[in-house]
Coordinates of C-alpha atoms in Angstrom, one line a residue:
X875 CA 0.0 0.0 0.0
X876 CA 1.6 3.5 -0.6
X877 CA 2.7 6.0 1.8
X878 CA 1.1 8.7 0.2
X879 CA -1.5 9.8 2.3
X880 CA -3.8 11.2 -0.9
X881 CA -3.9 7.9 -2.3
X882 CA -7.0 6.6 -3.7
X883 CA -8.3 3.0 -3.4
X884 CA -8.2 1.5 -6.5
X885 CA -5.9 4.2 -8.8
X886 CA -3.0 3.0 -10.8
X887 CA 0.2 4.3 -9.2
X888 CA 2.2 6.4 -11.6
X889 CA 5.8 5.5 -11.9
X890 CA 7.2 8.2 -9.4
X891 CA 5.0 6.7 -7.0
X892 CA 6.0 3.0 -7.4
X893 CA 9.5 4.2 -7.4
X894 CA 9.3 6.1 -4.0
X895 CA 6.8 3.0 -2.8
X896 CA 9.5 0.9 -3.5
X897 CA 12.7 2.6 -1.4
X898 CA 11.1 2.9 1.5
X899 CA 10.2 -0.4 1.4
X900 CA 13.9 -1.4 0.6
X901 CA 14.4 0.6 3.2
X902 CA 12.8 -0.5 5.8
X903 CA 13.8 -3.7 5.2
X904 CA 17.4 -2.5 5.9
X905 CA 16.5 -1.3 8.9
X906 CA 15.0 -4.3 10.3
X907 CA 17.8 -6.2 8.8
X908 CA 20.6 -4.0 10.6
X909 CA 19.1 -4.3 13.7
X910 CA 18.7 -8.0 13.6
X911 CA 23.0 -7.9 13.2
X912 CA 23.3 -5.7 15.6
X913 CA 21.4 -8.1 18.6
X914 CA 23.7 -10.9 16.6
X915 CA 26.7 -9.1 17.2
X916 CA 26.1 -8.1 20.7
X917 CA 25.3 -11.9 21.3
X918 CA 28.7 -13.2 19.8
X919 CA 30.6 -10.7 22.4
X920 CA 28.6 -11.9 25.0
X921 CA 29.7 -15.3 24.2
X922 CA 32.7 -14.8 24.6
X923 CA 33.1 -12.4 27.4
X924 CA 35.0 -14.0 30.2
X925 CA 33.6 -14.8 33.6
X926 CA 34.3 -12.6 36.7
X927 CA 36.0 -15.7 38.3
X928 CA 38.0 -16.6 35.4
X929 CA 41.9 -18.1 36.1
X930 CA 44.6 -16.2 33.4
X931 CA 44.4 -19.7 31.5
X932 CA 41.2 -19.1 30.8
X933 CA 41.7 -15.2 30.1
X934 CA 44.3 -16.3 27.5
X935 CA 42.2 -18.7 25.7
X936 CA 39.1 -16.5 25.6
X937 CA 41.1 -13.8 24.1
X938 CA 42.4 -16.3 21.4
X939 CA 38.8 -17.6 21.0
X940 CA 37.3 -14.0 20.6
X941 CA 40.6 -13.2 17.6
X942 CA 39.9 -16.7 16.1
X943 CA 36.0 -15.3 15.5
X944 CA 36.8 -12.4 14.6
X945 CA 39.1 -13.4 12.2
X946 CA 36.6 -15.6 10.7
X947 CA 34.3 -12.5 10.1
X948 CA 36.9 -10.4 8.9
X949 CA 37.8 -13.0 6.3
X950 CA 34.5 -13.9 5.4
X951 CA 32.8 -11.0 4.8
X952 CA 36.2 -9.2 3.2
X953 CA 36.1 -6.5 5.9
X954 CA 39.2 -5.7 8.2
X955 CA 39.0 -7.4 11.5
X956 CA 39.3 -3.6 13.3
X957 CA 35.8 -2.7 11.7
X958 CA 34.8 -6.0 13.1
X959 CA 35.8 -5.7 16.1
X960 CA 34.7 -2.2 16.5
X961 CA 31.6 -3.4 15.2
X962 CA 31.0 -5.9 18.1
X963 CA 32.2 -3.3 20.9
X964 CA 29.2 -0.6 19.6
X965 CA 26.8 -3.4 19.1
X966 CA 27.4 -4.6 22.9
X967 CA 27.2 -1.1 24.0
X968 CA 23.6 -0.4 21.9
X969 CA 22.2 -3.3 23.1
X970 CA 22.9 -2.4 26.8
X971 CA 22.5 0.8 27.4
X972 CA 20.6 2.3 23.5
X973 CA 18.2 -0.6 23.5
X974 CA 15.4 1.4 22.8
X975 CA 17.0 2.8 19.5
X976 CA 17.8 -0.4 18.6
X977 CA 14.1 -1.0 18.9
X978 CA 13.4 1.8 17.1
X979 CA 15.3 1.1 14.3
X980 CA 13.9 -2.3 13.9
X981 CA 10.5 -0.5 13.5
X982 CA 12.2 1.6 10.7
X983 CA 11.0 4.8 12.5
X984 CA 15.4 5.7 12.3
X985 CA 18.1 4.5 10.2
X986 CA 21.4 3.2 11.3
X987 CA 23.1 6.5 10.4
X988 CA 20.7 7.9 12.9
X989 CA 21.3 5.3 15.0
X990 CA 25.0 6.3 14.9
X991 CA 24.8 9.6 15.3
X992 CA 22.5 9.4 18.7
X993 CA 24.8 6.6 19.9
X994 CA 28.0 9.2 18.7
X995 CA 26.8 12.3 20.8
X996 CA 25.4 10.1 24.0
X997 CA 27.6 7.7 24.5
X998 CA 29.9 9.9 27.1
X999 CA 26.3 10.1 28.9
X1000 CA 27.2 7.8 31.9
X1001 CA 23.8 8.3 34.6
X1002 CA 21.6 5.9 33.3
X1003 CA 18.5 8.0 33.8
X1004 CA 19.9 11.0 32.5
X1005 CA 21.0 9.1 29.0
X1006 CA 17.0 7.5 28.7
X1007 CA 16.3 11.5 28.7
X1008 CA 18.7 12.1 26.2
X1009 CA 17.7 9.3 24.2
X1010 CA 14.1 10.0 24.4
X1011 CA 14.4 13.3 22.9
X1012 CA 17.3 12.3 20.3
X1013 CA 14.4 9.7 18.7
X1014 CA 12.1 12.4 18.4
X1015 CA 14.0 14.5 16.6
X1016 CA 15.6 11.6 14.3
X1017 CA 12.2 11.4 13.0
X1018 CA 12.5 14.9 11.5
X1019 CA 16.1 15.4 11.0
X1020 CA 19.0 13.9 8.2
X1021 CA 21.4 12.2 10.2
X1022 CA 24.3 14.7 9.6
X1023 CA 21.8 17.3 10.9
X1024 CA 20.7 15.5 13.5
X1025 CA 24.6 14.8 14.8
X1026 CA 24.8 18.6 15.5
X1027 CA 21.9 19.3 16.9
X1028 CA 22.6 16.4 19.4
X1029 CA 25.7 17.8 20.4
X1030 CA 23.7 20.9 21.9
X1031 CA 21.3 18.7 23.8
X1032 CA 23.9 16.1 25.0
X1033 CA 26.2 18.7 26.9
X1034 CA 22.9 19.3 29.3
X1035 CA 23.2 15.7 30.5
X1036 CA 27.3 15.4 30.9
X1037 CA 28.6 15.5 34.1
X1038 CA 32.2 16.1 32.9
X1039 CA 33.0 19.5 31.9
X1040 CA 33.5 20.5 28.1
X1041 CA 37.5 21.0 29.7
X1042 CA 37.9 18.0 31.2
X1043 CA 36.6 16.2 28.1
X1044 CA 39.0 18.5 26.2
X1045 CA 41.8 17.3 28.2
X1046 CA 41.1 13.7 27.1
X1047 CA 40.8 14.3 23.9
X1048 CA 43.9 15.9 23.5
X1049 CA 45.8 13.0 24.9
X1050 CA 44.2 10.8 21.8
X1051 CA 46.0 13.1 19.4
X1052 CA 47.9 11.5 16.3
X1053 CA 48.5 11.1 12.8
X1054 CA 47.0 8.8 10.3
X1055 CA 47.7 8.1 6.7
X1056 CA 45.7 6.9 4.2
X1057 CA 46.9 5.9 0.3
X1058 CA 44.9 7.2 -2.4
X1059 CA 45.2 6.4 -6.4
X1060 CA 47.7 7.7 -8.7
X1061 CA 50.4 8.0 -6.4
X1062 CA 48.6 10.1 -3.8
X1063 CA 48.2 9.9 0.0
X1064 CA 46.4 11.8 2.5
X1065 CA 47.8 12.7 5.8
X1066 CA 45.6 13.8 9.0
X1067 CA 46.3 15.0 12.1
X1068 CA 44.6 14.6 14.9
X1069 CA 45.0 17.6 17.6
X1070 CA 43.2 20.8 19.7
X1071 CA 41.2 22.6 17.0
X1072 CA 43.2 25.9 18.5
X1073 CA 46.5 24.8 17.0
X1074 CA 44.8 23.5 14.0
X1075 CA 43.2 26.8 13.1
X1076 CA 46.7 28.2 14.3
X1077 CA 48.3 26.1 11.6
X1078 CA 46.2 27.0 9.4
X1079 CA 46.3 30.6 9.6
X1080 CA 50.1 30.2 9.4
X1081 CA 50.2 28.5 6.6
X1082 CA 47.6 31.1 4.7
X1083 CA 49.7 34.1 6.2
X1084 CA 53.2 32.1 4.3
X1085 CA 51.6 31.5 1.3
X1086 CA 50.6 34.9 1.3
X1087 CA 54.3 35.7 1.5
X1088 CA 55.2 33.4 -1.3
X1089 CA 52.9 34.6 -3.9
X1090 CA 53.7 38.3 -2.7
X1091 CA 57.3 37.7 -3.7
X1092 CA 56.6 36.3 -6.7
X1093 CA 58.6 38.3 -10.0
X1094 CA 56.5 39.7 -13.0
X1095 CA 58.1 37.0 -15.1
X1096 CA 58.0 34.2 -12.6
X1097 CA 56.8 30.5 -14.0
X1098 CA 55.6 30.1 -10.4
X1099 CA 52.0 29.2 -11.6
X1100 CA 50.9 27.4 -8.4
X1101 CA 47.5 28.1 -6.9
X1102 CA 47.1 28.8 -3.3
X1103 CA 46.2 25.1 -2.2
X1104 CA 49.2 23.9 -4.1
X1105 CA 51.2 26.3 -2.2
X1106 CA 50.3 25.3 1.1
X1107 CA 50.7 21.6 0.7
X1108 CA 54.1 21.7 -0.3
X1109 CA 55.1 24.4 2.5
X1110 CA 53.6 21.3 5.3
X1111 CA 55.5 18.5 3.1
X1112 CA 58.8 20.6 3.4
X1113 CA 58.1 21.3 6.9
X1114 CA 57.5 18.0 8.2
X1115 CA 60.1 16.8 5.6
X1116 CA 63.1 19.4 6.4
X1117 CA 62.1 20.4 9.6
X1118 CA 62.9 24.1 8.5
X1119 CA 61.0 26.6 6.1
X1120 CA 64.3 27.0 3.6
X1121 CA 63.5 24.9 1.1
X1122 CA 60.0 25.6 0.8
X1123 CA 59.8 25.9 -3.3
X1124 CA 58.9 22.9 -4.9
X1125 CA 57.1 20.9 -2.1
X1126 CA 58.9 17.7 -3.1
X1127 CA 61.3 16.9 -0.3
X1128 CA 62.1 13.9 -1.9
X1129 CA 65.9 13.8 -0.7
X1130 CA 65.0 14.4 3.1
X1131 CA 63.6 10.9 3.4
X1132 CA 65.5 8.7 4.6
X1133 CA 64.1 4.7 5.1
X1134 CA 63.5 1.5 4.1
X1135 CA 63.0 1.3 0.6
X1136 CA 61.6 -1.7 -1.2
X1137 CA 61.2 -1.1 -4.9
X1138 CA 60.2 -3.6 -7.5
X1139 CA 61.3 -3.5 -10.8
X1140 CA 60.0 -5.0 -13.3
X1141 CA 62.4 -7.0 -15.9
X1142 CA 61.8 -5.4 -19.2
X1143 CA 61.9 -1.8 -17.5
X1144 CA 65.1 -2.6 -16.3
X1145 CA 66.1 -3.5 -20.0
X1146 CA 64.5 -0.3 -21.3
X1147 CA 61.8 -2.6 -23.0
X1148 CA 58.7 -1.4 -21.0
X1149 CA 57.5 1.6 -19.3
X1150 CA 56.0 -0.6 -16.4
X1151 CA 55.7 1.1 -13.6
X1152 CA 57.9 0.6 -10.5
X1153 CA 56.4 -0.8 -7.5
X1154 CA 56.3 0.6 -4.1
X1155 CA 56.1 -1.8 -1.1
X1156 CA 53.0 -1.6 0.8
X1157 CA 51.3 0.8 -1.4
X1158 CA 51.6 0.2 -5.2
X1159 CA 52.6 1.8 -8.4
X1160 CA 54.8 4.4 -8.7
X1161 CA 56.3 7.0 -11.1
X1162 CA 60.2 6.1 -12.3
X1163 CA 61.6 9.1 -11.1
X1164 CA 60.5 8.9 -7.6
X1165 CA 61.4 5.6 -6.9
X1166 CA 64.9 6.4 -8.8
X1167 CA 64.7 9.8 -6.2
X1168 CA 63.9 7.6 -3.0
X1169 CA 66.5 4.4 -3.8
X1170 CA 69.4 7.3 -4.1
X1171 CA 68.6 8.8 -0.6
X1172 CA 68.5 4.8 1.5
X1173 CA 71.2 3.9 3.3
X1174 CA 70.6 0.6 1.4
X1175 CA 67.9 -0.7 -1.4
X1176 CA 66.9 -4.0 -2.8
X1177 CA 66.3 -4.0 -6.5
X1178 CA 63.0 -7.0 -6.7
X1179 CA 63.0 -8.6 -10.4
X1180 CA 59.8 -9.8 -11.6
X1181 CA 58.2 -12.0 -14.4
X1182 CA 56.5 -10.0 -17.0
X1183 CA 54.3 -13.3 -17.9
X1184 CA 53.3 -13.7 -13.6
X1185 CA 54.8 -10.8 -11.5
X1186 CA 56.2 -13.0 -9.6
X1187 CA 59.6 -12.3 -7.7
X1188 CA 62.2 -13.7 -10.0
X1189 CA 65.5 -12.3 -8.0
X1190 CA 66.7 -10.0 -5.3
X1191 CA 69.7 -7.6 -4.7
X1192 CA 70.6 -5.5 -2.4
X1193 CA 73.6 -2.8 -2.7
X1194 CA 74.7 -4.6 1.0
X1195 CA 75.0 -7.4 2.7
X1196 CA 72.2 -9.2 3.7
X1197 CA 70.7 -12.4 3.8
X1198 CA 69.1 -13.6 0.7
X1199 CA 66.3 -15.7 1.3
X1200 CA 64.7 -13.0 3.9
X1201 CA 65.1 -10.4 1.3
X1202 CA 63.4 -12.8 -1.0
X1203 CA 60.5 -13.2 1.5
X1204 CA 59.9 -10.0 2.4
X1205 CA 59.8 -8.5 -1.5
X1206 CA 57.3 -11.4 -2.4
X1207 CA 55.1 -10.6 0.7
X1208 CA 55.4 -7.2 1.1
X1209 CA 53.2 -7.8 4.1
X1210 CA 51.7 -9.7 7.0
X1211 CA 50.3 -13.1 4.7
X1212 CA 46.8 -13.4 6.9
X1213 CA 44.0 -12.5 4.4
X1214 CA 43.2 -8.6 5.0
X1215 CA 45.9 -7.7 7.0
X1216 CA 48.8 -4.8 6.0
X1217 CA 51.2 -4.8 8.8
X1218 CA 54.5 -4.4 6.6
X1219 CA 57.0 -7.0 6.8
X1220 CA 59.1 -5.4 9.2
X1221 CA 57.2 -5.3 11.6
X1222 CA 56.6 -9.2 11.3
X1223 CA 57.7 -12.8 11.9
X1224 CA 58.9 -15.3 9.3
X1225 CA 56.7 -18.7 10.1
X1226 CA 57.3 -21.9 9.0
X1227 CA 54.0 -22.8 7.6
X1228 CA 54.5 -26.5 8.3
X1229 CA 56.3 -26.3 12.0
X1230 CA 59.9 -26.7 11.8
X1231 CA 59.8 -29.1 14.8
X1232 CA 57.3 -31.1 12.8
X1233 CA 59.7 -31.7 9.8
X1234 CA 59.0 -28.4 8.0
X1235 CA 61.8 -26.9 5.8
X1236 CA 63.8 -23.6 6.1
X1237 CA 62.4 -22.8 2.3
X1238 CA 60.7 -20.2 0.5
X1239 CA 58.1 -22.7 -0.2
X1240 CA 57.2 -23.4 3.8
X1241 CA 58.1 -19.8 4.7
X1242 CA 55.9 -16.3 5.0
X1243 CA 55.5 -13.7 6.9
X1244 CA 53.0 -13.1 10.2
X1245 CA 52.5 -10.4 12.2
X1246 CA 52.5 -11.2 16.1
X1247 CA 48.9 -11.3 16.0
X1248 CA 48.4 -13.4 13.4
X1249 CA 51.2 -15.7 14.3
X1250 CA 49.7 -16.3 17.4
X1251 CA 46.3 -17.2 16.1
X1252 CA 47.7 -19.6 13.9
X1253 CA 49.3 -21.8 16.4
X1254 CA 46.9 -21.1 19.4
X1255 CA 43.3 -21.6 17.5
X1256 CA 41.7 -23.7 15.2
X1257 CA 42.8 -21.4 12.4
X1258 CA 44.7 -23.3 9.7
X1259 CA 47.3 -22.6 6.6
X1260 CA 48.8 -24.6 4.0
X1261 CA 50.8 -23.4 1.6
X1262 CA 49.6 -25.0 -1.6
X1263 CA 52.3 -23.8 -3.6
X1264 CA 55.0 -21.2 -3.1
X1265 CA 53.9 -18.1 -1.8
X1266 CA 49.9 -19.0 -1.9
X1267 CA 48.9 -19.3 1.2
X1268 CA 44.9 -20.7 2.2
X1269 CA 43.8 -20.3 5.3
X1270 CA 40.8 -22.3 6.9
X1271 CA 38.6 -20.6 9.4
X1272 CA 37.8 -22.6 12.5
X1273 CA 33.9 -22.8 10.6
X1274 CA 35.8 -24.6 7.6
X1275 CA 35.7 -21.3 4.8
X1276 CA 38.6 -21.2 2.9
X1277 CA 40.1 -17.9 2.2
X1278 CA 43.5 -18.0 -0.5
X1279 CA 46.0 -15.3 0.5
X1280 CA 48.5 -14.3 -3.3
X1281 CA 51.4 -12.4 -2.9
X1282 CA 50.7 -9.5 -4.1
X1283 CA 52.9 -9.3 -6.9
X1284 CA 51.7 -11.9 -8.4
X1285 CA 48.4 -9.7 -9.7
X1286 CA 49.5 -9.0 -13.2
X1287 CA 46.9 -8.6 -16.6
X1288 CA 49.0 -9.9 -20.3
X1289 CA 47.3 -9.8 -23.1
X1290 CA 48.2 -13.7 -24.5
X1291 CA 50.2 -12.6 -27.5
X1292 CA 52.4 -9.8 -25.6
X1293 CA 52.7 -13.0 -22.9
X1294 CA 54.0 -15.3 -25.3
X1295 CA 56.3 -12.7 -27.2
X1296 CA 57.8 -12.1 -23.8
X1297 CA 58.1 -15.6 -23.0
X1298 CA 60.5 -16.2 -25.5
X1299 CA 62.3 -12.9 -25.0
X1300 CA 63.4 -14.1 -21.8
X1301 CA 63.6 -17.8 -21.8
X1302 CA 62.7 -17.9 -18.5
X1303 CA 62.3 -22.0 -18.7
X1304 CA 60.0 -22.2 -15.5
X1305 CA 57.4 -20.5 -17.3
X1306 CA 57.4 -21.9 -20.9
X1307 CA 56.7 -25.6 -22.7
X1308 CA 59.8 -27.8 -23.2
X1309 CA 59.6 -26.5 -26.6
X1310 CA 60.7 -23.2 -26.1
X1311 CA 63.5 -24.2 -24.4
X1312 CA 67.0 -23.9 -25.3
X1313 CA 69.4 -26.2 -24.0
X1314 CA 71.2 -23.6 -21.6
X1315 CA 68.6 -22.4 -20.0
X1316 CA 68.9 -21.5 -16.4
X1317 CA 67.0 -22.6 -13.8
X1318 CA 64.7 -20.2 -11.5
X1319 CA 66.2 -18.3 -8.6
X1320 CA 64.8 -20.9 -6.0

């Protein structure tokens, strides 16, 4: 039945009306649907929340238990496991003490991005009585507001129930300042900080008052064509970069970085054949002259040769000493080799897949890299890995769904006739017919 409270018994709905008929409907529907998972999700914590009484044996295996599932989550619904387990922590927390918007939005009378935004602005509400106020008059006004709206409007009303002080809240917030980074396409990344909106605004200004200064000093004839936003990100990259304001032209700041570089070259843009873009570990492609820019300011740099036919790792060097088969491991895995995770390889273990103590070999083959985490799980949980073939990791949840973890790498699109010209080009004899091959043909790097 439509919505539309002029509608007449018996007349046809027009188009428009069908259409608007049909997402609320779809709507509703979602609504329902999202707070079915969240009661789900709040039930799985509960499951697994351990007992006042509990010995540290049993602490320790309920915190393996509770990774294992959400692992298993993570993996199977190709989310990370921090949105999962941030999903399970606000679903126990709606359940006990936002229940009624929770019931609300299974009626559809909110959405969940209502539903977010009251649980956002009321969460810090701890008196029990005075957050069923709050909430009471936060549903009301859901009903009439967009959720965006809504969020600020909230943020009036919820200071009348806080029994901290806007300063003392301040104080804490403060204390969660940082920096986060987040890679973008086409070579770009974003940087945020996190910190007192006073010295943000005071950066700010600063940076609009230096800018100023730049484009005042500018020369009639000067091919400085960059606009104002161009300008101030390159002063903050040369900042953070040089630590001083003296080079604060071209924003590049290229040579002040010093670090571990890990750049993947592929064979036929070594040879000049290719234009094949350079690889940067733990992000992706990258433009020749950067990576050429970056390699010449490391104390040290491994050059990764891959197949053109694969992507696989064919070879490393390193312009010093250092031990082979780890720099082979960590250019074909780039990163931690559990399904979702990015923790670079530095900050990981090398496992044997099959246990060393259980006959497993020091090879590339029965090798990869975990982060702690993940290492853990796999030998404390019913998480398992094989290692089908070398560097292809699948991993079987403790419900039995199979998840395959490639080395990244190995993600490559040939046309067939440009794979088969190459093939031959490089007679590399582990990835052609016996027919193609001459008799001195090497053998592959491992």
């Amino acid at each position: 039945m439509s919505a539309n409270p002029d509608f007449e018994p018996g007349r046809p709905l027009d188009p428009v009306e069908r259409l608007v008929d049909a997402f609320e409907a779809g709507r509703r529907r979602r609504a329902a649907e999202d707070a079915a998972e969240i009661r789900l999700l709040a039930q799985a914590a509960a499951s697994l929340a351990p007992s006042a009484t509990a010995t540290p044996e049993q602490l320790r295996r309920t915190e393996l238990d509770r990774r294992a599932l959400v692992a298993d989550l993570a993996t199977s619904n190709h989310i990370s496991e921090w949105t999962v387990t941030r999903l399970l922590s606000e679903a126990t927390d709606l359940c006990r003490r936002f229940g009624a918007g929770v019931d609300a939005l299974e009626r559809a009378d909110i959405s969940r991005q209502h539903l977010s935004a009251i649980h956002d602005t009321g969460a810090a509400i701890l008196d029990d009585g005075a957050r069923a106020e709050f909430l009471a008059i936060a549903l009301e006004r859901a009903t009439e507001l967009t959720p965006s709206r809504l969020t600020s409007v909230l943020r009036v009303i919820a200071e009348r129930y806080l029994e901290r002080t806007l300063d003392e809240r301040h104080d804490d917030a403060v204390a969660e300042r940082r920096i986060e980074t987040c890679d973008l396409d086409d070579g770009m990344g974003t940087l945020t900080l996190f910190a007192a909106a006073t010295l943000i605004h005071g950066i700010r200004d600063r940076l609009a008052q230096q800018t100023h200064f730049v484009i005042a000093a500018r020369e009639p004839d000067d091919e400085d064509t960059r606009t104002t936003a161009q300008i101030q990100a390159d002063i903050v990259t040369d900042l953070l970069l040089t630590a001083g304001p003296d080079r604060c032209v071209a924003g590049d700041g290229l040579d002040a970085i010093r670090g571990r570089v890990q750049v993947s070259l592929p064979v036929l843009t070594m040879t000049g054949a290719s234009n094949e873009p350079c690889l940067l570990a733990g992000y992706g492609p990258i433009d020749a002259d950067t990576a050429r820019a970056l390699a010449a300011g490391a104390a040290g740099w491994e050059r990764v040769m891959t197949s053109p036919v694969t992507g696989a790792v064919l070879a490393v060097d390193r312009y010093r000493a250092g031990k082979r088969l780890d720099r082979f491991l960590a250019a074909r895995d780039e990163r931690c080799r559990f399904p979702g995770c990015r923790r670079p390889v530095w900050r990981c273990d090398i496992d044997h897949t099959i246990d060393h103590q259980l006959g497993g070999a020091t090879r590339h083959d029965n090798l990869a890299h975990l982060c702690r985490r993940h290492h853990t799980m796999k030998h404390h949980t019913a998480w398992t890995v094989e290692q089908t073939s070398p560097g292809v990791l699948v991993w079987t949840s403790p419900t039995g769904r199979k998840h395959t973890d490639l080395p990244e790498p190995v993600v490559r699109f040939v046309l067939d006739e440009e794979r088969e010209r190459r093939r031959r080009m490089l007679r590399e004899p582990w990835l052609v017919t016996p027919d193609d091959l001459t008799a001195d043909g090497d053998p592959p790097p491992f």
